[in-house]
Tab-separated table of C-alpha atoms and ligand atoms in Angstrom:
chain	number	residue	atom	x	y	z
Z	1	MET	CA	-7.602	18.637	-10.445
Z	2	THR	CA	-5.488	15.902	-10.194
Z	3	SER	CA	-7.533	14.445	-7.424
Z	4	GLU	CA	-10.579	14.597	-9.225
Z	5	ASN	CA	-9.407	13.303	-12.031
Z	6	TYR	CA	-7.599	10.160	-10.952
Z	7	TYR	CA	-10.847	9.286	-8.609
Z	8	LYS	CA	-13.187	9.385	-11.496
Z	9	ARG	CA	-10.907	7.926	-14.407
Z	10	PHE	CA	-9.310	5.182	-12.372
Z	11	LYS	CA	-12.617	4.006	-10.711
Z	12	VAL	CA	-13.211	2.264	-14.154
Z	13	VAL	CA	-10.521	0.297	-13.263
Z	14	ILE	CA	-10.761	0.018	-9.349
Z	15	GLY	CA	-13.887	0.397	-9.245
Z	16	THR	CA	-15.173	-3.516	-10.379
Z	17	PRO	CA	-16.134	-6.474	-9.051
Z	18	LEU	CA	-12.763	-8.023	-10.695
Z	19	TRP	CA	-10.150	-5.364	-8.435
Z	20	ARG	CA	-11.702	-6.896	-5.785
Z	21	LEU	CA	-10.985	-10.301	-6.449
Z	22	TYR	CA	-7.474	-9.060	-6.918
Z	23	LEU	CA	-7.297	-7.266	-3.874
Z	24	ARG	CA	-8.436	-10.301	-1.883
Z	25	TRP	CA	-5.889	-12.668	-3.630
Z	26	VAL	CA	-3.247	-10.271	-2.680
Z	27	TYR	CA	-3.798	-9.856	0.402
Z	28	GLN	CA	-3.981	-13.486	1.173
Z	29	LYS	CA	-0.168	-14.245	-1.098
Z	30	GLY	CA	1.041	-10.803	1.375
Z	31	ILE	CA	-0.032	-12.738	3.959
Z	32	ASP	CA	1.277	-16.336	3.082
Z	33	ASP	CA	4.070	-14.623	2.503
Z	34	LEU	CA	4.676	-14.016	5.986
Z	35	GLU	CA	5.202	-17.899	7.127
Z	36	LYS	CA	8.255	-17.874	4.419
Z	37	LEU	CA	9.759	-14.867	6.045
Z	38	ASN	CA	9.592	-16.563	9.343
Z	39	LEU	CA	6.973	-13.627	10.906
Z	40	GLN	CA	3.853	-15.171	12.081
Z	41	PRO	CA	1.685	-11.956	13.366
Z	42	ASN	CA	-0.745	-12.074	16.062
Z	43	PHE	CA	-3.549	-11.136	13.996
Z	44	SER	CA	-6.073	-11.076	17.262
Z	45	LYS	CA	-4.195	-8.918	19.422
Z	46	LYS	CA	-6.353	-6.272	21.088
Z	47	ASP	CA	-4.250	-2.870	19.406
Z	48	PHE	CA	-3.594	-4.815	16.340
Z	49	THR	CA	-3.152	-1.626	14.199
Z	50	CYS	CA	-2.705	-1.571	9.983
Z	51	LEU	CA	-2.239	1.489	7.815
Z	52	LEU	CA	-3.902	1.564	4.461
Z	53	CYS	CA	-1.787	4.040	2.135
Z	54	GLY	CA	-3.048	5.766	-0.771
Z	55	VAL	CA	-6.503	4.444	-0.533
Z	56	GLY	CA	-7.436	5.753	-3.769
Z	57	ASN	CA	-10.873	4.505	-3.702
Z	58	GLU	CA	-13.833	3.135	-1.206
Z	59	THR	CA	-13.634	-0.486	-2.716
Z	60	THR	CA	-9.951	-1.212	-1.916
Z	61	ALA	CA	-10.870	0.467	1.474
Z	62	ASP	CA	-13.999	-1.489	1.817
Z	63	GLU	CA	-11.614	-4.719	0.942
Z	64	PHE	CA	-9.179	-3.864	3.277
Z	65	ILE	CA	-11.551	-3.840	6.149
Z	66	LYS	CA	-13.007	-6.780	4.865
Z	67	PHE	CA	-9.989	-9.127	5.026
Z	68	ILE	CA	-8.531	-7.388	8.303
Z	69	LEU	CA	-12.021	-7.932	10.082
Z	70	LYS	CA	-12.110	-11.594	9.558
Z	71	LYS	CA	-8.598	-11.773	11.443
Z	72	ASN	CA	-10.014	-9.272	13.998
Z	73	ASN	CA	-13.381	-7.937	15.260
Z	74	ASN	CA	-12.179	-4.479	16.624
Z	75	PRO	CA	-8.838	-3.633	14.904
Z	76	ARG	CA	-7.513	0.115	14.691
Z	77	ILE	CA	-7.320	0.825	10.964
Z	78	ILE	CA	-5.563	3.825	9.354
Z	79	ILE	CA	-6.588	5.013	5.975
Z	80	ILE	CA	-4.586	8.130	4.892
Z	81	ASP	CA	-4.416	9.630	0.936
Z	82	ILE	CA	-3.280	12.980	-0.569
Z	83	GLY	CA	-6.455	13.537	-2.784
Z	84	LYS	CA	-9.431	15.308	-1.231
Z	85	TYR	CA	-12.159	13.324	-3.593
Z	86	GLN	CA	-10.451	9.373	-2.231
Z	87	ILE	CA	-10.507	10.385	1.075
Z	88	GLU	CA	-14.643	12.249	0.515
Z	89	ALA	CA	-15.675	8.745	-0.603
Z	90	VAL	CA	-13.859	6.541	2.160
Z	91	LYS	CA	-15.024	8.661	4.739
Z	92	LYS	CA	-18.380	8.076	3.105
Z	93	LEU	CA	-18.198	4.747	2.651
Z	94	VAL	CA	-17.477	4.154	6.773
Z	95	ASN	CA	-19.852	6.541	7.816
Z	96	ASP	CA	-22.624	4.230	6.061
Z	97	LYS	CA	-20.831	0.579	6.913
Z	98	TYR	CA	-18.156	0.787	9.386
Z	99	LYS	CA	-19.378	3.862	12.054
Z	100	THR	CA	-18.469	2.066	15.186
Z	101	LEU	CA	-15.074	0.701	13.889
Z	102	ARG	CA	-11.913	2.487	15.468
Z	103	ILE	CA	-11.092	3.868	11.989
Z	104	THR	CA	-8.821	6.840	10.968
Z	105	ILE	CA	-9.320	8.930	7.557
Z	106	LYS	CA	-6.972	11.301	6.999
Z	107	GLN	CA	-6.362	13.258	3.406
Z	108	ILE	CA	-2.070	13.874	4.081
Z	109	ASP	CA	0.473	13.685	2.219
Z	110	VAL	CA	2.752	10.018	3.596
Z	111	LEU	CA	5.604	12.099	3.817
Z	112	LYS	CA	4.106	13.698	6.114
Z	113	LEU	CA	2.701	10.381	8.601
Z	114	THR	CA	4.825	10.927	11.601
Z	115	THR	CA	3.171	14.031	12.367
Z	116	PHE	CA	0.080	11.883	13.445
Z	117	ILE	CA	1.429	7.952	13.702
Z	118	LYS	CA	3.489	7.702	16.621
Z	119	GLU	CA	6.428	5.587	16.195
Z	120	LYS	CA	6.513	1.787	15.789
Z	121	SER	CA	2.948	1.690	16.145
Z	122	ILE	CA	2.014	-0.080	13.026
Z	123	ASP	CA	1.566	-3.762	12.684
Z	124	TRP	CA	1.009	-3.921	9.260
Z	125	ILE	CA	1.105	-1.644	6.394
Z	126	GLU	CA	-0.067	-2.153	2.867
Z	127	THR	CA	-0.417	0.059	-0.876
Z	128	ASP	CA	-1.215	-0.872	-4.042
Z	129	GLY	CA	0.209	1.273	-7.215
Z	130	PHE	CA	1.987	3.702	-4.565
Z	131	LEU	CA	5.376	3.651	-5.020
Z	132	GLU	CA	5.438	4.753	-8.283
Z	133	TYR	CA	4.275	7.656	-7.035
Z	134	PHE	CA	7.787	8.496	-5.985
Z	135	ASP	CA	11.399	9.834	-7.176
Z	136	LYS	CA	14.273	8.285	-6.419
Z	137	GLN	CA	14.910	10.583	-3.200
Z	138	SER	CA	10.908	10.715	-1.883
Z	139	LEU	CA	10.681	7.251	-2.103
Z	140	ASN	CA	13.514	6.544	-0.229
Z	141	GLN	CA	12.076	8.769	2.717
Z	142	LEU	CA	9.171	7.361	2.372
Z	143	ILE	CA	11.019	3.930	3.207
Z	144	ASP	CA	12.143	5.394	5.950
Z	145	ILE	CA	9.010	6.756	7.451
Z	146	TRP	CA	7.509	3.258	7.040
Z	147	GLU	CA	10.211	1.904	9.243
Z	148	LYS	CA	10.082	4.377	12.077
Z	149	THR	CA	5.609	3.862	12.309
Z	150	LEU	CA	6.469	-0.237	11.900
Z	151	ARG	CA	6.013	-2.011	15.020
Z	152	LEU	CA	9.121	-4.582	15.397
Z	153	THR	CA	7.178	-7.107	14.781
Z	154	GLY	CA	5.369	-5.562	11.978
Z	155	PHE	CA	5.097	-5.974	8.370
Z	156	ILE	CA	4.591	-4.065	4.817
Z	157	THR	CA	2.565	-5.509	1.328
Z	158	PHE	CA	2.618	-4.044	-1.667
Z	159	ARG	CA	2.045	-4.476	-5.262
Z	160	ASP	CA	3.807	-1.767	-8.098
Z	161	CYS	CA	6.182	-1.672	-11.091
Z	162	PHE	CA	9.603	-2.218	-11.402
Z	163	ASN	CA	11.773	-2.789	-14.315
Z	164	ASN	CA	14.046	-5.426	-14.583
Z	165	ASN	CA	15.250	-5.149	-19.168
Z	166	PRO	CA	14.859	-3.207	-21.586
Z	167	ILE	CA	11.548	-4.415	-22.651
Z	168	ASP	CA	10.045	-3.821	-19.077
Z	169	ARG	CA	11.704	-0.175	-18.957
Z	170	PHE	CA	9.405	0.467	-22.477
Z	171	ILE	CA	6.560	-0.678	-20.953
Z	172	ASP	CA	7.518	1.858	-18.137
Z	173	LYS	CA	7.341	4.914	-19.968
Z	174	VAL	CA	4.270	3.870	-21.859
Z	175	ARG	CA	2.675	3.520	-18.441
Z	176	ILE	CA	3.910	6.698	-17.517
Z	177	GLN	CA	2.843	8.123	-19.925
Z	178	VAL	CA	-0.649	6.908	-20.063
Z	179	ALA	CA	-0.486	8.247	-16.434
Z	180	LYS	CA	0.245	11.859	-17.483
Z	181	LYS	CA	-2.287	12.338	-19.953
Z	182	TRP	CA	-5.309	9.943	-18.635
Z	183	LEU	CA	-5.306	10.136	-15.515
Z	184	SER	CA	-3.486	13.506	-14.463
Z	185	VAL	CA	-0.675	12.166	-12.632
Z	186	ILE	CA	3.150	12.711	-12.503
Z	187	THR	CA	4.815	8.667	-11.757
Z	188	TYR	CA	7.903	8.038	-11.950
Z	189	SER	CA	10.011	4.470	-12.679
Z	190	HIS	CA	12.222	2.353	-10.466
Z	191	SER	CA	14.395	-0.700	-10.953
Z	192	LYS	CA	13.737	-4.246	-9.236
Z	193	THR	CA	17.467	-3.797	-7.995
Z	194	GLU	CA	16.980	0.303	-6.792
Z	195	MET	CA	14.253	-1.094	-4.849
Z	196	ALA	CA	16.215	-4.395	-2.944
Z	197	ASP	CA	18.771	-1.796	-2.303
Z	198	LEU	CA	16.847	0.103	-0.684
Z	199	TYR	CA	14.642	-2.331	1.259
Z	200	LYS	CA	18.051	-4.068	2.675
Z	201	LEU	CA	19.636	-0.270	3.484
Z	202	LYS	CA	16.905	-0.231	5.729
Z	203	GLY	CA	17.227	-3.099	7.632
Z	204	PHE	CA	14.006	-5.116	6.050
Z	205	ARG	CA	14.474	-8.798	4.439
Z	206	PHE	CA	11.369	-9.260	1.380
Z	207	ILE	CA	9.844	-11.711	-0.990
Z	208	THR	CA	8.934	-10.859	-4.722
Z	209	LYS	CA	6.708	-12.258	-6.701
Z	210	PRO	CA	5.127	-11.329	-9.944
Z	211	THR	CA	1.428	-10.791	-10.600
Z	212	ILE	CA	-0.434	-11.523	-13.833
Z	213	ILE	CA	0.486	-7.593	-14.746
Z	214	PRO	CA	4.023	-7.041	-16.861
Z	215	THR	CA	6.485	-5.525	-14.932
Z	216	PHE	CA	3.947	-5.220	-11.802
Z	217	LEU	CA	5.409	-7.256	-8.931
Z	218	ARG	CA	4.094	-7.902	-5.172
Z	219	TYR	CA	6.509	-7.168	-2.321
Z	220	THR	CA	6.320	-8.492	1.133
Z	221	ALA	CA	8.871	-7.375	3.875
Z	222	VAL	CA	9.857	-7.633	7.426
Z	223	ARG	CA	12.161	-6.236	9.278
Z	224	ASN	CA	15.911	-8.419	9.185
Z	225	ASN	CA	15.332	-9.189	13.371
Z	226	PRO	CA	11.751	-8.614	13.869
Z	227	TYR	CA	12.068	-10.725	17.299
Z	228	LYS	CA	15.309	-9.280	18.376
Z	229	LEU	CA	15.342	-5.851	18.422
R	301	SAM	C1	-2.682	4.095	-7.708
R	301	SAM	S1	-3.621	4.383	-6.256
R	301	SAM	C2	-3.715	3.595	-5.599
R	301	SAM	C3	-4.574	2.181	-5.723
R	301	SAM	C4	-4.613	1.838	-3.810
R	301	SAM	N1	-3.756	1.642	-3.196
R	301	SAM	C5	-5.531	0.348	-4.017
R	301	SAM	O1	-4.737	-0.556	-3.872
R	301	SAM	O2	-6.452	0.262	-4.855
R	301	SAM	C6	-2.599	5.859	-5.609
R	301	SAM	C7	-3.022	6.189	-5.116
R	301	SAM	O3	-2.170	7.016	-3.995
R	301	SAM	C8	-2.560	8.699	-3.481
R	301	SAM	N2	-1.093	9.239	-3.202
R	301	SAM	C9	-0.010	9.687	-4.436
R	301	SAM	N3	0.910	10.622	-3.609
R	301	SAM	C10	0.567	10.112	-2.378
R	301	SAM	C11	1.286	10.826	-0.698
R	301	SAM	N4	2.108	11.089	-0.957
R	301	SAM	N5	0.870	10.677	0.191
R	301	SAM	C12	-0.735	10.063	-0.077
R	301	SAM	N6	-1.445	9.638	-0.959
R	301	SAM	C13	-0.586	9.809	-1.890
R	301	SAM	C14	-3.240	8.612	-4.756
R	301	SAM	O4	-3.775	10.377	-4.847
R	301	SAM	C15	-3.811	7.509	-4.961
R	301	SAM	O5	-5.191	8.017	-4.789
């Protein structure tokens, strides 16, 4: 029921052309950040592998696939979500539009990712509005799992809500209530400091920048020493 409510109701936001424009913008911004972090990913290599975590909707899958295809015409793409409706919609999209590509789609809890993804096998982990689904303890586990599965020269991009002051915390409270009542999902609030400490602890350097949505920040992260480990 949760997955159905989320999928059907949030489609009015993430099924729109505006959402597509937003995704194109944030994907490109995330890649641009890599230069500032001194990482030059080899997008065109044969086994370039990317993971879209908590896909949410087929529109997001479609934009992500299209973005990657501009950089590599035969990438490995893994798309996961815990929700049945999200995964069914993405399977249909891929079957209709991208049948010949190397795309794996799986309904799974991201915290069990290492049961089917090899360690240090992913070049790019991307997600949006996903970390808010995790409480403090499971957020720690999530970053651990990302760290385990990411290649040494890999990178992570995401956007999510992080608070920095009392106004942000109030906005977060409203957001959490809206998500609970409208989408039937339980979400959590995290601070910018908490996220910075977590990334540092797991050995990542990162850039964070605002988006047009209050408290919704973009993060791009790479390992501390990607070429030396
Ligand atoms: C806000 S949506 C993400 C939107 C999407 N990433 C985008 O860019 O459009 C969050 C998604 O994460 C999924 N999700 C939540 N917890 C998860 C978990 N533990 N493992 C995998 N997916 C999860 C939800 O089912 C939902 O579809």
